[in-house]
């Protein structure tokens, strides 16, 4: 072949490569955007913004000023400051866009092979997508993001030192120490910096770059330790880090599980966890394949992988950075094991069937779409920006503005503590929340109080472990004037319903509770009780949430598809059930039932049984309507037997079309249900009154009820109306 | 194979696999949470069956025989107990002269409460109380969540009058229809608390259902001596007890009794006044408000110079003596002692009955009287 032909071929390949690289670059940007452009959902967002505000006003120990019982300093005292400044100046939407763009830029930088002549690698892109998927929750405006930046920065900085081999590079050490210093003051896991540095200096391709000398490494780590200790916490910074990374080193697993720190791997797994598991498998395969002279990867490599898996299994906070670390490590392993890297993508593609070229882009796109669209099981958010509804403070802000409380507030989680710290109604301060309690050695106390609240253990009693339980005196000792409970804490909400603590709101993501008899909240209490009556048995129907979100939240996926996030309905329905407002919960489930949503139907079935139980408690027998609705929606007949002493005989005289009406009712097709019922028998009259009630038409419900009582006064249904539904209908 | 070779071989994978299996098991299973649940469960609901009084009697025969005659030892009865059936079968009660008739009937499957105007009937699953003051009857039911709840019969038994409205049931406001005409519903937490205070052991499954067949329905030795199991396991070693009543402070003693008999710091502050009849039932509450109790040297001290708490007058191993001279001696030990710790009575001689003036029996309900443990001079 002549020189000019070779030159022409090389030029053609180069331009092909550039075109392919460009396409991959855009694809990567799109996929990363799908994964990282989501509303702010981090539960500790408000906490860190509050800390930032405290630092901005001159406090160097923000947690001490914000919490009621905190005596320790913050190592990561600056962690909230940038987010506070951004939030106040540009708002949450711009923050979301900024984070997503940062992710895209970062992904693009990492994806580019060092040699511009080299082709984009599909494997590398796949690993990047998996890494960013695993770190999806970490990519939020909290110090956790600085941990992620720290991992990436340390990896590349340590990589540069590795490439210089054993030669001491002062500049490299200084930069790495500076990175560690910044990391320690802005985020909670500077200890990971040491781990990443160790991994980068000792693992990966030991043949190409021999490990850095031991003395050098000791010196480097000592400098990094010193640098990382330049925080208000001093040397305890790394102890704090260890507590967060491996919390079981200082507290029992049961407490960690109850606090939600120890992850529980449910089925189906979340997208983040799935991505991490795939990364682990890929990493393991690469380690096994990587061989040099017949020797497998050494114990350090497997040990490091073991440590990463252990970190993820130890705390929910570690998933993101562990995923990023594995991503970087796997990319490095891929890079080092490419003996075939001289073969161009085009030549490779020629060997494989045509359709395989599109396989990985399709799989990756489907994955990113399902995650971004919220279709992945247990997905908490979907494509959009702004503040997620779970963090929206507007409703609770209005309520809290009425109170001027002092003392402390029990907060069930980071979101509640953050909101209370941010809104500051009066002088009241949050008592604690799990991650801060873990650092300061108060986690057991926090969990035990929550446990006692959830199990209605008010008075002092001896526990099996010899300690004494009971929330009444514990909260009194802490001068607790307010409880702020997540609307997802159904056990606590249910238990509080019969206690002296009463809800001061109904539909806020964090529910405030005040003590009966406290004059500061008495007016609000009365208003809320009135609202309960209205939503349960008044002229109220559940308005369909806008598909594109409300307030600062823009749900892009909802806007594109016209479908609102039904998780919002489900959460509210479950909260109302826990508050013993089942009819209101049925009203909220309307849209889910119409769409035959499985979760909505399960809730519907459970509510029917609880309503049947209520009728049993009042009359000794549940009504046919409730029992039919329960059974037709797939309820367990055994459970029904507890509220149906009459047994099969209760169903003997069912009118024609009754079951069909019940089936239509289950699908929230009230018109068809009503059409299938005739007002000639008590069972139908009762059904008509209940449907009217759930439609938000209490006047019509009352008319049906009165007719039932007048015409069939001795029927079970009539007694149900008199004793349960409307005691004033007599 | 050298160590280095082993470490660098496939065997390096083994620790990884072991860790994977372990952490998968921990994170998928509910073991950590179950373990915590067992630790935080009230001792009375712990799944370890405690020693029974009969086991304690193998060494402490005399004490246990005396204890068997106390109210604590007869605090809870199964509904099908022959003594229960003998007492309640065919008992009748009418709320008003023209009101419906309530009647307890004994059938093959136990005792039932019926009302002549109602198709409903309530089973008697448990009877709470020794009968010294009263006995209440309950039916156990299971709610949709699988938890045990209670239907507390509106009637109770009193030694003075037999069947009558139970405590807190006002005859003027009773319902005439439905379940409310027969019983008051007690939700799960109340049911567990009520039964728990009347029992030594209340086994509860994971859902919250009480297993009545395994109930130990007395306030037995273990309720006051929770380390009895260890004591038995160590062949009666007294060092197995971590808690000694004689070494507890007076405040700690009444707080422990107050776990069932109510504590002052868990009572509505508006009730903590001398006019309140509601707190008379709760001896520790009244005693804690007494000047005698408050002024004893450092109430939180483990060894105050003089001592007044529940155990000063009550030996829980024996039935309560009815002879007031027993209690008088306790009063005299301070108020007529040479050390002059307490003031002598200004209106009555030393030999008079202190209790009748300073701790009179008060009617807290139509058919219930309790000794008011708020030791004071009662205004006429």
JSON list of C-alpha atoms in Angstrom, two decimals, chain A residues 413-495:
[
{"chain": "A", "resi": 413, "resn": "UNK", "atom": "CA", "xyz": [-35.83, 12.27, 60.62]},
{"chain": "A", "resi": 414, "resn": "UNK", "atom": "CA", "xyz": [-33.39, 14.62, 58.95]},
{"chain": "A", "resi": 415, "resn": "UNK", "atom": "CA", "xyz": [-36.09, 16.29, 56.88]},
{"chain": "A", "resi": 416, "resn": "UNK", "atom": "CA", "xyz": [-38.10, 17.20, 59.95]},
{"chain": "A", "resi": 417, "resn": "UNK", "atom": "CA", "xyz": [-35.07, 18.44, 61.87]},
{"chain": "A", "resi": 418, "resn": "UNK", "atom": "CA", "xyz": [-34.00, 20.47, 58.87]},
{"chain": "A", "resi": 419, "resn": "UNK", "atom": "CA", "xyz": [-37.43, 22.03, 58.41]},
{"chain": "A", "resi": 420, "resn": "UNK", "atom": "CA", "xyz": [-37.69, 22.94, 62.07]},
{"chain": "A", "resi": 421, "resn": "UNK", "atom": "CA", "xyz": [-34.18, 24.41, 62.03]},
{"chain": "A", "resi": 422, "resn": "UNK", "atom": "CA", "xyz": [-34.99, 26.39, 58.87]},
{"chain": "A", "resi": 423, "resn": "UNK", "atom": "CA", "xyz": [-38.44, 27.65, 59.85]},
{"chain": "A", "resi": 424, "resn": "UNK", "atom": "CA", "xyz": [-37.64, 28.36, 63.51]},
{"chain": "A", "resi": 425, "resn": "UNK", "atom": "CA", "xyz": [-41.06, 29.05, 65.00]},
{"chain": "A", "resi": 426, "resn": "UNK", "atom": "CA", "xyz": [-40.04, 30.89, 68.12]},
{"chain": "A", "resi": 427, "resn": "UNK", "atom": "CA", "xyz": [-37.15, 29.53, 70.12]},
{"chain": "A", "resi": 428, "resn": "UNK", "atom": "CA", "xyz": [-37.86, 25.86, 69.65]},
{"chain": "A", "resi": 429, "resn": "UNK", "atom": "CA", "xyz": [-35.00, 23.74, 68.35]},
{"chain": "A", "resi": 430, "resn": "UNK", "atom": "CA", "xyz": [-34.92, 20.21, 67.00]},
{"chain": "A", "resi": 431, "resn": "UNK", "atom": "CA", "xyz": [-33.74, 17.68, 69.55]},
{"chain": "A", "resi": 432, "resn": "UNK", "atom": "CA", "xyz": [-32.04, 15.27, 67.19]},
{"chain": "A", "resi": 433, "resn": "UNK", "atom": "CA", "xyz": [-32.17, 13.20, 64.05]},
{"chain": "A", "resi": 434, "resn": "UNK", "atom": "CA", "xyz": [-30.47, 9.93, 63.18]},
{"chain": "A", "resi": 435, "resn": "UNK", "atom": "CA", "xyz": [-27.27, 10.97, 61.38]},
{"chain": "A", "resi": 436, "resn": "UNK", "atom": "CA", "xyz": [-26.41, 13.70, 63.88]},
{"chain": "A", "resi": 437, "resn": "UNK", "atom": "CA", "xyz": [-27.37, 11.45, 66.78]},
{"chain": "A", "resi": 438, "resn": "UNK", "atom": "CA", "xyz": [-25.07, 8.78, 65.39]},
{"chain": "A", "resi": 439, "resn": "UNK", "atom": "CA", "xyz": [-22.11, 11.16, 65.40]},
{"chain": "A", "resi": 440, "resn": "UNK", "atom": "CA", "xyz": [-22.75, 12.37, 68.91]},
{"chain": "A", "resi": 441, "resn": "UNK", "atom": "CA", "xyz": [-23.58, 9.05, 70.54]},
{"chain": "A", "resi": 442, "resn": "UNK", "atom": "CA", "xyz": [-27.30, 9.74, 71.03]},
{"chain": "A", "resi": 443, "resn": "UNK", "atom": "CA", "xyz": [-28.69, 7.41, 68.41]},
{"chain": "A", "resi": 444, "resn": "UNK", "atom": "CA", "xyz": [-29.89, 4.79, 70.86]},
{"chain": "A", "resi": 445, "resn": "UNK", "atom": "CA", "xyz": [-31.89, 7.32, 72.81]},
{"chain": "A", "resi": 446, "resn": "UNK", "atom": "CA", "xyz": [-33.38, 8.77, 69.63]},
{"chain": "A", "resi": 447, "resn": "UNK", "atom": "CA", "xyz": [-34.39, 5.37, 68.30]},
{"chain": "A", "resi": 448, "resn": "UNK", "atom": "CA", "xyz": [-35.85, 4.26, 71.60]},
{"chain": "A", "resi": 449, "resn": "UNK", "atom": "CA", "xyz": [-38.05, 7.31, 71.91]},
{"chain": "A", "resi": 450, "resn": "UNK", "atom": "CA", "xyz": [-39.28, 6.75, 68.35]},
{"chain": "A", "resi": 451, "resn": "UNK", "atom": "CA", "xyz": [-39.90, 3.11, 69.18]},
{"chain": "A", "resi": 452, "resn": "UNK", "atom": "CA", "xyz": [-41.93, 3.95, 72.26]},
{"chain": "A", "resi": 453, "resn": "UNK", "atom": "CA", "xyz": [-43.96, 6.49, 70.28]},
{"chain": "A", "resi": 454, "resn": "UNK", "atom": "CA", "xyz": [-44.67, 4.01, 67.50]},
{"chain": "A", "resi": 455, "resn": "UNK", "atom": "CA", "xyz": [-45.74, 1.30, 69.93]},
{"chain": "A", "resi": 456, "resn": "UNK", "atom": "CA", "xyz": [-47.81, 3.55, 72.22]},
{"chain": "A", "resi": 457, "resn": "UNK", "atom": "CA", "xyz": [-45.52, 2.90, 75.16]},
{"chain": "A", "resi": 458, "resn": "UNK", "atom": "CA", "xyz": [-46.32, 6.05, 77.08]},
{"chain": "A", "resi": 459, "resn": "UNK", "atom": "CA", "xyz": [-45.67, 5.17, 80.70]},
{"chain": "A", "resi": 460, "resn": "UNK", "atom": "CA", "xyz": [-42.49, 3.93, 82.26]},
{"chain": "A", "resi": 461, "resn": "UNK", "atom": "CA", "xyz": [-42.02, 0.20, 82.03]},
{"chain": "A", "resi": 462, "resn": "UNK", "atom": "CA", "xyz": [-39.17, -2.22, 82.22]},
{"chain": "A", "resi": 463, "resn": "UNK", "atom": "CA", "xyz": [-37.91, -3.54, 78.92]},
{"chain": "A", "resi": 464, "resn": "UNK", "atom": "CA", "xyz": [-36.51, -6.97, 78.19]},
{"chain": "A", "resi": 465, "resn": "UNK", "atom": "CA", "xyz": [-32.96, -5.63, 78.09]},
{"chain": "A", "resi": 466, "resn": "UNK", "atom": "CA", "xyz": [-33.32, -4.25, 81.61]},
{"chain": "A", "resi": 467, "resn": "UNK", "atom": "CA", "xyz": [-33.63, -0.61, 80.57]},
{"chain": "A", "resi": 468, "resn": "UNK", "atom": "CA", "xyz": [-36.70, 1.50, 81.21]},
{"chain": "A", "resi": 469, "resn": "UNK", "atom": "CA", "xyz": [-38.96, 2.69, 78.42]},
{"chain": "A", "resi": 470, "resn": "UNK", "atom": "CA", "xyz": [-41.86, 5.09, 78.10]},
{"chain": "A", "resi": 471, "resn": "UNK", "atom": "CA", "xyz": [-41.96, 8.29, 76.06]},
{"chain": "A", "resi": 472, "resn": "UNK", "atom": "CA", "xyz": [-43.89, 10.53, 78.41]},
{"chain": "A", "resi": 473, "resn": "UNK", "atom": "CA", "xyz": [-41.16, 11.32, 80.88]},
{"chain": "A", "resi": 474, "resn": "UNK", "atom": "CA", "xyz": [-38.42, 11.23, 78.25]},
{"chain": "A", "resi": 475, "resn": "UNK", "atom": "CA", "xyz": [-40.09, 13.95, 76.23]},
{"chain": "A", "resi": 476, "resn": "UNK", "atom": "CA", "xyz": [-40.91, 15.90, 79.32]},
{"chain": "A", "resi": 477, "resn": "UNK", "atom": "CA", "xyz": [-37.25, 15.87, 80.41]},
{"chain": "A", "resi": 478, "resn": "UNK", "atom": "CA", "xyz": [-36.36, 17.32, 77.04]},
{"chain": "A", "resi": 479, "resn": "UNK", "atom": "CA", "xyz": [-39.08, 20.01, 77.30]},
{"chain": "A", "resi": 480, "resn": "UNK", "atom": "CA", "xyz": [-40.61, 18.75, 74.11]},
{"chain": "A", "resi": 481, "resn": "UNK", "atom": "CA", "xyz": [-43.38, 21.05, 72.90]},
{"chain": "A", "resi": 482, "resn": "UNK", "atom": "CA", "xyz": [-43.66, 19.79, 69.35]},
{"chain": "A", "resi": 483, "resn": "UNK", "atom": "CA", "xyz": [-43.35, 16.53, 67.47]},
{"chain": "A", "resi": 484, "resn": "UNK", "atom": "CA", "xyz": [-42.49, 16.70, 63.82]},
{"chain": "A", "resi": 485, "resn": "UNK", "atom": "CA", "xyz": [-43.20, 13.34, 62.26]},
{"chain": "A", "resi": 486, "resn": "UNK", "atom": "CA", "xyz": [-42.64, 12.29, 58.69]},
{"chain": "A", "resi": 487, "resn": "UNK", "atom": "CA", "xyz": [-45.90, 11.47, 56.93]},
{"chain": "A", "resi": 488, "resn": "UNK", "atom": "CA", "xyz": [-44.30, 8.12, 56.02]},
{"chain": "A", "resi": 489, "resn": "UNK", "atom": "CA", "xyz": [-44.00, 7.10, 59.68]},
{"chain": "A", "resi": 490, "resn": "UNK", "atom": "CA", "xyz": [-47.36, 5.38, 59.69]},
{"chain": "A", "resi": 491, "resn": "UNK", "atom": "CA", "xyz": [-46.77, 3.51, 62.94]},
{"chain": "A", "resi": 492, "resn": "UNK", "atom": "CA", "xyz": [-46.07, 6.67, 64.87]},
{"chain": "A", "resi": 493, "resn": "UNK", "atom": "CA", "xyz": [-48.99, 8.52, 63.29]},
{"chain": "A", "resi": 494, "resn": "UNK", "atom": "CA", "xyz": [-51.35, 5.69, 64.10]},
{"chain": "A", "resi": 495, "resn": "UNK", "atom": "CA", "xyz": [-50.11, 5.43, 67.68]}
]
